[in-house]
Amino acid sequence: MKTACDKIEQGSCRRFTIPRMMNDPLAALPIGRKVTVSKTVAESDVYLFAGITGDFSPNHTDEAYMRRTRYGRRIAHGALAVGFMSNASTKILDGIEGTWISYGYDRVRFPAPLFFGDTITVEYEVAERNEAERKVFSRVTVTTDRGSVVAAATHILKRVDV
């Protein structure tokens, strides 16, 4: 808060406080702001994720089993792809002040398999803002170097410190 003189009389100043202007708390995330992150999905990524979550489904861990399926090889967890989306949401907030939380993911889909060794690119783009609820909605797409979309969702960020 700043102070200023309201009235100067005979060398004295009657002080009053100027309240700080409340800026749009979402201004740093305009519609269209975008970030991309890329990563090659390694076998170790999948096994570490399986160990953390306890999800040792043969889809992710049994190569011989998966050779007999339509996929022909092991696939990474869909939830691991959501973890990569989370990384992108952190990157889009780089340098932005305030406390932001992930409010959730809507319409999460896994339209194609994510294979070990795929190099993915996560594109995270602000699509909508709700100033009243202090929420930002972003389109998130995970695409492989083969051109397959392996995950897509709407992510909601919420500013909680205002």
mmCIF file with all atom_site columns, N, CA and C in Angstrom, residues 10 17 25 36 47 52-53 67 79 94 97 111 114 125 136-137 147 158:
data_model
loop_
_atom_site.group_PDB
_atom_site.id
_atom_site.type_symbol
_atom_site.label_atom_id
_atom_site.label_alt_id
_atom_site.label_comp_id
_atom_site.label_asym_id
_atom_site.label_entity_id
_atom_site.label_seq_id
_atom_site.pdbx_PDB_ins_code
_atom_site.Cartn_x
_atom_site.Cartn_y
_atom_site.Cartn_z
_atom_site.occupancy
_atom_site.B_iso_or_equiv
_atom_site.pdbx_formal_charge
_atom_site.auth_seq_id
_atom_site.auth_comp_id
_atom_site.auth_asym_id
_atom_site.auth_atom_id
_atom_site.pdbx_PDB_model_num
ATOM 1  N N  . GLN A 1 10  ? -0.316 24.539  5.056   1.00 0.00 ? 10  GLN A N  1
ATOM 2  C CA . GLN A 1 10  ? 0.752  25.146  5.840   1.00 0.00 ? 10  GLN A CA 1
ATOM 3  C C  . GLN A 1 10  ? 1.888  24.166  6.113   1.00 0.00 ? 10  GLN A C  1
ATOM 4  N N  . THR A 1 17  ? -4.240 6.287   2.587   1.00 0.00 ? 17  THR A N  1
ATOM 5  C CA . THR A 1 17  ? -3.689 5.095   1.963   1.00 0.00 ? 17  THR A CA 1
ATOM 6  C C  . THR A 1 17  ? -4.348 4.855   0.617   1.00 0.00 ? 17  THR A C  1
ATOM 7  N N  . PRO A 1 25  ? -6.015 -11.779 -11.616 1.00 0.00 ? 25  PRO A N  1
ATOM 8  C CA . PRO A 1 25  ? -5.107 -12.833 -11.174 1.00 0.00 ? 25  PRO A CA 1
ATOM 9  C C  . PRO A 1 25  ? -4.798 -13.858 -12.262 1.00 0.00 ? 25  PRO A C  1
ATOM 10 N N  . THR A 1 36  ? 5.147  -26.531 -24.856 1.00 0.00 ? 36  THR A N  1
ATOM 11 C CA . THR A 1 36  ? 5.317  -27.918 -25.275 1.00 0.00 ? 36  THR A CA 1
ATOM 12 C C  . THR A 1 36  ? 6.516  -28.503 -24.544 1.00 0.00 ? 36  THR A C  1
ATOM 13 N N  . TYR A 1 47  ? 8.595  -48.819 -15.478 1.00 0.00 ? 47  TYR A N  1
ATOM 14 C CA . TYR A 1 47  ? 8.781  -49.667 -14.306 1.00 0.00 ? 47  TYR A CA 1
ATOM 15 C C  . TYR A 1 47  ? 8.821  -48.861 -13.011 1.00 0.00 ? 47  TYR A C  1
ATOM 16 N N  . ILE A 1 52  ? 5.775  -47.322 -8.135  1.00 0.00 ? 52  ILE A N  1
ATOM 17 C CA . ILE A 1 52  ? 5.150  -46.293 -7.299  1.00 0.00 ? 52  ILE A CA 1
ATOM 18 C C  . ILE A 1 52  ? 3.663  -46.575 -7.121  1.00 0.00 ? 52  ILE A C  1
ATOM 19 N N  . THR A 1 53  ? 2.993  -46.951 -8.209  1.00 0.00 ? 53  THR A N  1
ATOM 20 C CA . THR A 1 53  ? 1.535  -47.118 -8.163  1.00 0.00 ? 53  THR A CA 1
ATOM 21 C C  . THR A 1 53  ? 1.100  -48.526 -7.792  1.00 0.00 ? 53  THR A C  1
ATOM 22 N N  . ARG A 1 67  ? 2.947  -59.613 -26.870 1.00 0.00 ? 67  ARG A N  1
ATOM 23 C CA . ARG A 1 67  ? 3.185  -59.992 -28.264 1.00 0.00 ? 67  ARG A CA 1
ATOM 24 C C  . ARG A 1 67  ? 1.977  -60.722 -28.856 1.00 0.00 ? 67  ARG A C  1
ATOM 25 N N  . ALA A 1 79  ? -1.997 -43.396 -17.153 1.00 0.00 ? 79  ALA A N  1
ATOM 26 C CA . ALA A 1 79  ? -1.782 -42.435 -16.070 1.00 0.00 ? 79  ALA A CA 1
ATOM 27 C C  . ALA A 1 79  ? -0.381 -41.828 -16.122 1.00 0.00 ? 79  ALA A C  1
ATOM 28 N N  . ASP A 1 94  ? 5.836  -21.402 -15.143 1.00 0.00 ? 94  ASP A N  1
ATOM 29 C CA . ASP A 1 94  ? 7.178  -20.859 -14.883 1.00 0.00 ? 94  ASP A CA 1
ATOM 30 C C  . ASP A 1 94  ? 7.146  -19.330 -14.907 1.00 0.00 ? 94  ASP A C  1
ATOM 31 N N  . GLU A 1 97  ? 3.600  -15.555 -10.793 1.00 0.00 ? 97  GLU A N  1
ATOM 32 C CA . GLU A 1 97  ? 3.436  -15.474 -9.341  1.00 0.00 ? 97  GLU A CA 1
ATOM 33 C C  . GLU A 1 97  ? 2.111  -16.070 -8.912  1.00 0.00 ? 97  GLU A C  1
ATOM 34 N N  . PRO A 1 111 ? -6.589 -42.429 -26.921 1.00 0.00 ? 111 PRO A N  1
ATOM 35 C CA . PRO A 1 111 ? -7.060 -42.970 -28.202 1.00 0.00 ? 111 PRO A CA 1
ATOM 36 C C  . PRO A 1 111 ? -6.101 -43.919 -28.915 1.00 0.00 ? 111 PRO A C  1
ATOM 37 N N  . LEU A 1 114 ? 0.599  -45.911 -26.054 1.00 0.00 ? 114 LEU A N  1
ATOM 38 C CA . LEU A 1 114 ? 1.902  -45.276 -25.837 1.00 0.00 ? 114 LEU A CA 1
ATOM 39 C C  . LEU A 1 114 ? 2.907  -46.399 -25.602 1.00 0.00 ? 114 LEU A C  1
ATOM 40 N N  . GLU A 1 125 ? -2.206 -25.865 -24.010 1.00 0.00 ? 125 GLU A N  1
ATOM 41 C CA . GLU A 1 125 ? -2.631 -24.544 -24.483 1.00 0.00 ? 125 GLU A CA 1
ATOM 42 C C  . GLU A 1 125 ? -3.846 -24.047 -23.708 1.00 0.00 ? 125 GLU A C  1
ATOM 43 N N  . VAL A 1 136 ? -8.452 -21.618 -14.947 1.00 0.00 ? 136 VAL A N  1
ATOM 44 C CA . VAL A 1 136 ? -7.979 -21.602 -16.330 1.00 0.00 ? 136 VAL A CA 1
ATOM 45 C C  . VAL A 1 136 ? -8.128 -23.026 -16.863 1.00 0.00 ? 136 VAL A C  1
ATOM 46 N N  . PHE A 1 137 ? -8.728 -23.150 -18.047 1.00 0.00 ? 137 PHE A N  1
ATOM 47 C CA . PHE A 1 137 ? -8.954 -24.444 -18.689 1.00 0.00 ? 137 PHE A CA 1
ATOM 48 C C  . PHE A 1 137 ? -8.035 -24.543 -19.898 1.00 0.00 ? 137 PHE A C  1
ATOM 49 N N  . GLY A 1 147 ? 3.177  -39.660 -34.793 1.00 0.00 ? 147 GLY A N  1
ATOM 50 C CA . GLY A 1 147 ? 2.013  -38.862 -35.161 1.00 0.00 ? 147 GLY A CA 1
ATOM 51 C C  . GLY A 1 147 ? 0.721  -39.284 -34.487 1.00 0.00 ? 147 GLY A C  1
ATOM 52 N N  . LYS A 1 158 ? -6.288 -23.718 -10.942 1.00 0.00 ? 158 LYS A N  1
ATOM 53 C CA . LYS A 1 158 ? -7.018 -22.748 -10.127 1.00 0.00 ? 158 LYS A CA 1
ATOM 54 C C  . LYS A 1 158 ? -6.027 -21.951 -9.300  1.00 0.00 ? 158 LYS A C  1
#
